[in-house]
Amino acid sequence: GQQVMQIPQYQHVQEGEDFTTYCNSSTTLSNIQWYKQRPGGHPVFLIQLVKSGEVKKQKRLTFQFGEAKKNSSLHITATQTTDVGTYFCAGHNNDMRFGAGTRLTVKP
Amino acid sequence: GAGVSQSPSNKVTEKGKDVELRCDPISGHTALYWYRQSLGQGLEFLIYFQGNSAPDKSGLPSDRFSAERTGGSVSTLTIQRTQQEDSAVYLCASSLQVTSSYNEQFFGPGTRLTVL
């Protein structure tokens, strides 16, 4: 069945540094979604990517979908303490599968 | 309400007891998902429903776990003979449908299950 791998599992950065999390699927995806879960909260939708090679930006966040539609990345420029949380990718191909998430901590 | 609701929010039970968790999806959402999240861990997929049917039950950890959905709305996740390793937050999510091109999942607040 479809598997979605996400790395790294943890990332600790100094405030102002950049952060990237990567997601890889064992199968070609029809789309991929990204979610953020704040500590103590539940996952909240950030964005969906559909097209091969698609790039979308939300302020300091840049999302990319690979040409083969099997991988994706989320890049945060100049992290802030408000970026703290766990970022999950979710690949869609007939059903949805979440990656294990990357937990981001930011040191002020 | 406008969002996904789950009940109870917290459940403490003794090992060996059965528990039932409830999820009320957003009205009109035909797809419903159950996940399990242990402390500090990722989302473990359990089962999803498209309407009342559950095409994929592969994520259920054992035969002690079962889920049903009636009327295409409310879903219940039942854990029989609970074990301590069942302790986790059980999250429910709903989306318009599984197979649509846009199927953002809206998560409920979760049920925190503690098995003593």
PDB file of N, CA, C and O in Angstrom, chain A residues 16-60:
ATOM      1  N   GLY A  16      15.276  32.728  13.482  1.00  0.00           N
ATOM      2  CA  GLY A  16      15.902  33.408  12.354  1.00  0.00           C
ATOM      3  C   GLY A  16      16.525  32.470  11.344  1.00  0.00           C
ATOM      4  O   GLY A  16      16.771  32.851  10.189  1.00  0.00           O
ATOM      5  N   GLU A  17      16.794  31.226  11.767  1.00  0.00           N
ATOM      6  CA  GLU A  17      17.339  30.244  10.834  1.00  0.00           C
ATOM      7  C   GLU A  17      16.209  29.666   9.970  1.00  0.00           C
ATOM      8  O   GLU A  17      15.033  29.751  10.309  1.00  0.00           O
ATOM      9  N   ASP A  18      16.609  29.063   8.868  1.00  0.00           N
ATOM     10  CA  ASP A  18      15.629  28.437   7.986  1.00  0.00           C
ATOM     11  C   ASP A  18      15.372  26.993   8.413  1.00  0.00           C
ATOM     12  O   ASP A  18      16.173  26.376   9.127  1.00  0.00           O
ATOM     13  N   PHE A  19      14.266  26.457   7.925  1.00  0.00           N
ATOM     14  CA  PHE A  19      13.854  25.085   8.259  1.00  0.00           C
ATOM     15  C   PHE A  19      13.222  24.441   7.035  1.00  0.00           C
ATOM     16  O   PHE A  19      12.484  25.090   6.290  1.00  0.00           O
ATOM     17  N   THR A  20      13.544  23.165   6.823  1.00  0.00           N
ATOM     18  CA  THR A  20      12.930  22.428   5.721  1.00  0.00           C
ATOM     19  C   THR A  20      12.561  21.025   6.170  1.00  0.00           C
ATOM     20  O   THR A  20      13.337  20.358   6.870  1.00  0.00           O
ATOM     21  N   THR A  21      11.394  20.573   5.787  1.00  0.00           N
ATOM     22  CA  THR A  21      10.968  19.196   6.010  1.00  0.00           C
ATOM     23  C   THR A  21      10.621  18.581   4.666  1.00  0.00           C
ATOM     24  O   THR A  21      10.098  19.263   3.774  1.00  0.00           O
ATOM     25  N   TYR A  22      10.930  17.288   4.524  1.00  0.00           N
ATOM     26  CA  TYR A  22      10.793  16.616   3.244  1.00  0.00           C
ATOM     27  C   TYR A  22       9.841  15.432   3.371  1.00  0.00           C
ATOM     28  O   TYR A  22       9.840  14.715   4.372  1.00  0.00           O
ATOM     29  N   CYS A  23       9.115  15.211   2.314  1.00  0.00           N
ATOM     30  CA  CYS A  23       8.119  14.153   2.304  1.00  0.00           C
ATOM     31  C   CYS A  23       8.299  13.325   1.029  1.00  0.00           C
ATOM     32  O   CYS A  23       8.427  13.893  -0.061  1.00  0.00           O
ATOM     33  N   ASN A  24       8.327  12.004   1.157  1.00  0.00           N
ATOM     34  CA  ASN A  24       8.476  11.128   0.001  1.00  0.00           C
ATOM     35  C   ASN A  24       7.434  10.021   0.033  1.00  0.00           C
ATOM     36  O   ASN A  24       7.218   9.391   1.061  1.00  0.00           O
ATOM     37  N   SER A  25       6.822   9.797  -1.127  1.00  0.00           N
ATOM     38  CA  SER A  25       5.800   8.761  -1.240  1.00  0.00           C
ATOM     39  C   SER A  25       6.324   7.593  -2.051  1.00  0.00           C
ATOM     40  O   SER A  25       7.128   7.760  -2.963  1.00  0.00           O
ATOM     41  N   SER A  26       5.847   6.406  -1.721  1.00  0.00           N
ATOM     42  CA  SER A  26       6.232   5.214  -2.470  1.00  0.00           C
ATOM     43  C   SER A  26       5.470   5.118  -3.790  1.00  0.00           C
ATOM     44  O   SER A  26       5.847   4.350  -4.672  1.00  0.00           O
ATOM     45  N   THR A  27       4.410   5.899  -3.915  1.00  0.00           N
ATOM     46  CA  THR A  27       3.615   5.879  -5.145  1.00  0.00           C
ATOM     47  C   THR A  27       3.370   7.307  -5.621  1.00  0.00           C
ATOM     48  O   THR A  27       3.510   8.261  -4.852  1.00  0.00           O
ATOM     49  N   THR A  28       3.020   7.452  -6.869  1.00  0.00           N
ATOM     50  CA  THR A  28       2.679   8.760  -7.413  1.00  0.00           C
ATOM     51  C   THR A  28       1.389   9.250  -6.768  1.00  0.00           C
ATOM     52  O   THR A  28       0.429   8.499  -6.614  1.00  0.00           O
ATOM     53  N   LEU A  29       1.389  10.503  -6.400  1.00  0.00           N
ATOM     54  CA  LEU A  29       0.256  11.078  -5.688  1.00  0.00           C
ATOM     55  C   LEU A  29      -0.592  11.931  -6.616  1.00  0.00           C
ATOM     56  O   LEU A  29      -0.076  12.551  -7.552  1.00  0.00           O
ATOM     57  N   SER A  30      -1.864  11.991  -6.336  1.00  0.00           N
ATOM     58  CA  SER A  30      -2.726  12.914  -7.071  1.00  0.00           C
ATOM     59  C   SER A  30      -2.607  14.321  -6.484  1.00  0.00           C
ATOM     60  O   SER A  30      -2.686  15.310  -7.207  1.00  0.00           O
ATOM     61  N   ASN A  31      -2.411  14.399  -5.202  1.00  0.00           N
ATOM     62  CA  ASN A  31      -2.117  15.680  -4.576  1.00  0.00           C
ATOM     63  C   ASN A  31      -1.467  15.441  -3.224  1.00  0.00           C
ATOM     64  O   ASN A  31      -1.442  14.308  -2.725  1.00  0.00           O
ATOM     65  N   ILE A  32      -0.934  16.481  -2.658  1.00  0.00           N
ATOM     66  CA  ILE A  32      -0.325  16.374  -1.336  1.00  0.00           C
ATOM     67  C   ILE A  32      -0.766  17.577  -0.521  1.00  0.00           C
ATOM     68  O   ILE A  32      -0.910  18.682  -1.041  1.00  0.00           O
ATOM     69  N   GLN A  33      -0.987  17.340   0.746  1.00  0.00           N
ATOM     70  CA  GLN A  33      -1.404  18.397   1.652  1.00  0.00           C
ATOM     71  C   GLN A  33      -0.394  18.516   2.781  1.00  0.00           C
ATOM     72  O   GLN A  33       0.310  17.556   3.112  1.00  0.00           O
ATOM     73  N   TRP A  34      -0.364  19.711   3.355  1.00  0.00           N
ATOM     74  CA  TRP A  34       0.485  19.957   4.511  1.00  0.00           C
ATOM     75  C   TRP A  34      -0.377  20.470   5.650  1.00  0.00           C
ATOM     76  O   TRP A  34      -1.278  21.298   5.441  1.00  0.00           O
ATOM     77  N   TYR A  35      -0.080  19.981   6.855  1.00  0.00           N
ATOM     78  CA  TYR A  35      -0.794  20.365   8.062  1.00  0.00           C
ATOM     79  C   TYR A  35       0.210  20.784   9.124  1.00  0.00           C
ATOM     80  O   TYR A  35       1.349  20.302   9.150  1.00  0.00           O
ATOM     81  N   LYS A  36      -0.268  21.652  10.035  1.00  0.00           N
ATOM     82  CA  LYS A  36       0.552  22.043  11.168  1.00  0.00           C
ATOM     83  C   LYS A  36      -0.224  21.727  12.445  1.00  0.00           C
ATOM     84  O   LYS A  36      -1.422  22.010  12.539  1.00  0.00           O
ATOM     85  N   GLN A  37       0.487  21.141  13.397  1.00  0.00           N
ATOM     86  CA  GLN A  37      -0.126  20.840  14.680  1.00  0.00           C
ATOM     87  C   GLN A  37       0.676  21.547  15.765  1.00  0.00           C
ATOM     88  O   GLN A  37       1.841  21.222  16.014  1.00  0.00           O
ATOM     89  N   ARG A  38       0.039  22.523  16.395  1.00  0.00           N
ATOM     90  CA  ARG A  38       0.691  23.203  17.509  1.00  0.00           C
ATOM     91  C   ARG A  38       0.689  22.287  18.724  1.00  0.00           C
ATOM     92  O   ARG A  38      -0.185  21.419  18.848  1.00  0.00           O
ATOM     93  N   PRO A  39       1.627  22.475  19.628  1.00  0.00           N
ATOM     94  CA  PRO A  39       1.651  21.658  20.834  1.00  0.00           C
ATOM     95  C   PRO A  39       0.314  21.689  21.563  1.00  0.00           C
ATOM     96  O   PRO A  39      -0.223  22.762  21.837  1.00  0.00           O
ATOM     97  N   GLY A  40      -0.225  20.531  21.830  1.00  0.00           N
ATOM     98  CA  GLY A  40      -1.501  20.443  22.520  1.00  0.00           C
ATOM     99  C   GLY A  40      -2.712  20.628  21.628  1.00  0.00           C
ATOM    100  O   GLY A  40      -3.847  20.521  22.108  1.00  0.00           O
ATOM    101  N   GLY A  41      -2.489  20.891  20.358  1.00  0.00           N
ATOM    102  CA  GLY A  41      -3.614  21.131  19.452  1.00  0.00           C
ATOM    103  C   GLY A  41      -3.816  19.993  18.479  1.00  0.00           C
ATOM    104  O   GLY A  41      -3.210  18.935  18.589  1.00  0.00           O
ATOM    105  N   HIS A  42      -4.697  20.201  17.523  1.00  0.00           N
ATOM    106  CA  HIS A  42      -4.937  19.199  16.502  1.00  0.00           C
ATOM    107  C   HIS A  42      -4.431  19.723  15.156  1.00  0.00           C
ATOM    108  O   HIS A  42      -4.217  20.924  14.992  1.00  0.00           O
ATOM    109  N   PRO A  43      -4.192  18.827  14.212  1.00  0.00           N
ATOM    110  CA  PRO A  43      -3.657  19.267  12.916  1.00  0.00           C
ATOM    111  C   PRO A  43      -4.592  20.252  12.215  1.00  0.00           C
ATOM    112  O   PRO A  43      -5.817  20.078  12.204  1.00  0.00           O
ATOM    113  N   VAL A  44      -3.989  21.260  11.620  1.00  0.00           N
ATOM    114  CA  VAL A  44      -4.735  22.261  10.880  1.00  0.00           C
ATOM    115  C   VAL A  44      -4.165  22.356   9.473  1.00  0.00           C
ATOM    116  O   VAL A  44      -2.947  22.418   9.299  1.00  0.00           O
ATOM    117  N   PHE A  45      -5.057  22.369   8.517  1.00  0.00           N
ATOM    118  CA  PHE A  45      -4.665  22.395   7.110  1.00  0.00           C
ATOM    119  C   PHE A  45      -3.896  23.675   6.772  1.00  0.00           C
ATOM    120  O   PHE A  45      -4.287  24.778   7.186  1.00  0.00           O
ATOM    121  N   LEU A  46      -2.801  23.508   6.010  1.00  0.00           N
ATOM    122  CA  LEU A  46      -2.039  24.664   5.532  1.00  0.00           C
ATOM    123  C   LEU A  46      -2.270  24.897   4.044  1.00  0.00           C
ATOM    124  O   LEU A  46      -2.585  26.012   3.627  1.00  0.00           O
ATOM    125  N   ILE A  47      -2.073  23.832   3.242  1.00  0.00           N
ATOM    126  CA  ILE A  47      -2.101  24.024   1.799  1.00  0.00           C
ATOM    127  C   ILE A  47      -2.234  22.685   1.087  1.00  0.00           C
ATOM    128  O   ILE A  47      -1.943  21.641   1.675  1.00  0.00           O
ATOM    129  N   GLN A  48      -2.660  22.741  -0.148  1.00  0.00           N
ATOM    130  CA  GLN A  48      -2.699  21.556  -1.001  1.00  0.00           C
ATOM    131  C   GLN A  48      -1.962  21.854  -2.298  1.00  0.00           C
ATOM    132  O   GLN A  48      -2.126  22.935  -2.881  1.00  0.00           O
ATOM    133  N   LEU A  49      -1.142  20.911  -2.746  1.00  0.00           N
ATOM    134  CA  LEU A  49      -0.441  21.006  -4.021  1.00  0.00           C
ATOM    135  C   LEU A  49      -0.963  19.913  -4.933  1.00  0.00           C
ATOM    136  O   LEU A  49      -1.128  18.772  -4.509  1.00  0.00           O
ATOM    137  N   VAL A  50      -1.206  20.271  -6.188  1.00  0.00           N
ATOM    138  CA  VAL A  50      -1.821  19.333  -7.120  1.00  0.00           C
ATOM    139  C   VAL A  50      -0.975  19.087  -8.365  1.00  0.00           C
ATOM    140  O   VAL A  50      -0.867  17.964  -8.839  1.00  0.00           O
ATOM    141  N   LYS A  51      -0.368  20.129  -8.875  1.00  0.00           N
ATOM    142  CA  LYS A  51       0.319  20.022 -10.159  1.00  0.00           C
ATOM    143  C   LYS A  51       1.780  19.621  -9.996  1.00  0.00           C
ATOM    144  O   LYS A  51       2.458  20.005  -9.042  1.00  0.00           O
ATOM    145  N   SER A  52       2.263  18.888 -10.976  1.00  0.00           N
ATOM    146  CA  SER A  52       3.665  18.504 -11.016  1.00  0.00           C
ATOM    147  C   SER A  52       4.547  19.750 -11.013  1.00  0.00           C
ATOM    148  O   SER A  52       4.327  20.674 -11.794  1.00  0.00           O
ATOM    149  N   GLY A  53       5.538  19.781 -10.113  1.00  0.00           N
ATOM    150  CA  GLY A  53       6.452  20.907 -10.046  1.00  0.00           C
ATOM    151  C   GLY A  53       5.875  22.167  -9.424  1.00  0.00           C
ATOM    152  O   GLY A  53       6.517  23.216  -9.429  1.00  0.00           O
ATOM    153  N   GLU A  54       4.704  22.056  -8.848  1.00  0.00           N
ATOM    154  CA  GLU A  54       4.032  23.240  -8.300  1.00  0.00           C
ATOM    155  C   GLU A  54       4.791  23.811  -7.107  1.00  0.00           C
ATOM    156  O   GLU A  54       5.326  23.066  -6.295  1.00  0.00           O
ATOM    157  N   VAL A  55       4.806  25.113  -7.037  1.00  0.00           N
ATOM    158  CA  VAL A  55       5.398  25.840  -5.912  1.00  0.00           C
ATOM    159  C   VAL A  55       4.376  26.860  -5.427  1.00  0.00           C
ATOM    160  O   VAL A  55       3.837  27.628  -6.223  1.00  0.00           O
ATOM    161  N   LYS A  56       4.130  26.839  -4.126  1.00  0.00           N
ATOM    162  CA  LYS A  56       3.218  27.826  -3.540  1.00  0.00           C
ATOM    163  C   LYS A  56       3.879  28.455  -2.330  1.00  0.00           C
ATOM    164  O   LYS A  56       4.657  27.811  -1.627  1.00  0.00           O
ATOM    165  N   LYS A  57       3.548  29.711  -2.129  1.00  0.00           N
ATOM    166  CA  LYS A  57       4.128  30.432  -0.998  1.00  0.00           C
ATOM    167  C   LYS A  57       3.037  31.011  -0.113  1.00  0.00           C
ATOM    168  O   LYS A  57       2.009  31.488  -0.604  1.00  0.00           O
ATOM    169  N   GLN A  58       3.297  30.953   1.178  1.00  0.00           N
ATOM    170  CA  GLN A  58       2.454  31.614   2.168  1.00  0.00           C
ATOM    171  C   GLN A  58       3.408  32.364   3.088  1.00  0.00           C
ATOM    172  O   GLN A  58       3.986  31.788   3.994  1.00  0.00           O
ATOM    173  N   LYS A  59       3.560  33.659   2.825  1.00  0.00           N
ATOM    174  CA  LYS A  59       4.469  34.496   3.616  1.00  0.00           C
ATOM    175  C   LYS A  59       5.850  33.839   3.662  1.00  0.00           C
ATOM    176  O   LYS A  59       6.524  33.729   2.643  1.00  0.00           O
ATOM    177  N   ARG A  60       6.292  33.368   4.806  1.00  0.00           N
ATOM    178  CA  ARG A  60       7.638  32.796   4.918  1.00  0.00           C
ATOM    179  C   ARG A  60       7.682  31.305   4.592  1.00  0.00           C
ATOM    180  O   ARG A  60       8.757  30.694   4.634  1.00  0.00           O
TER     181      ARG A  60
END
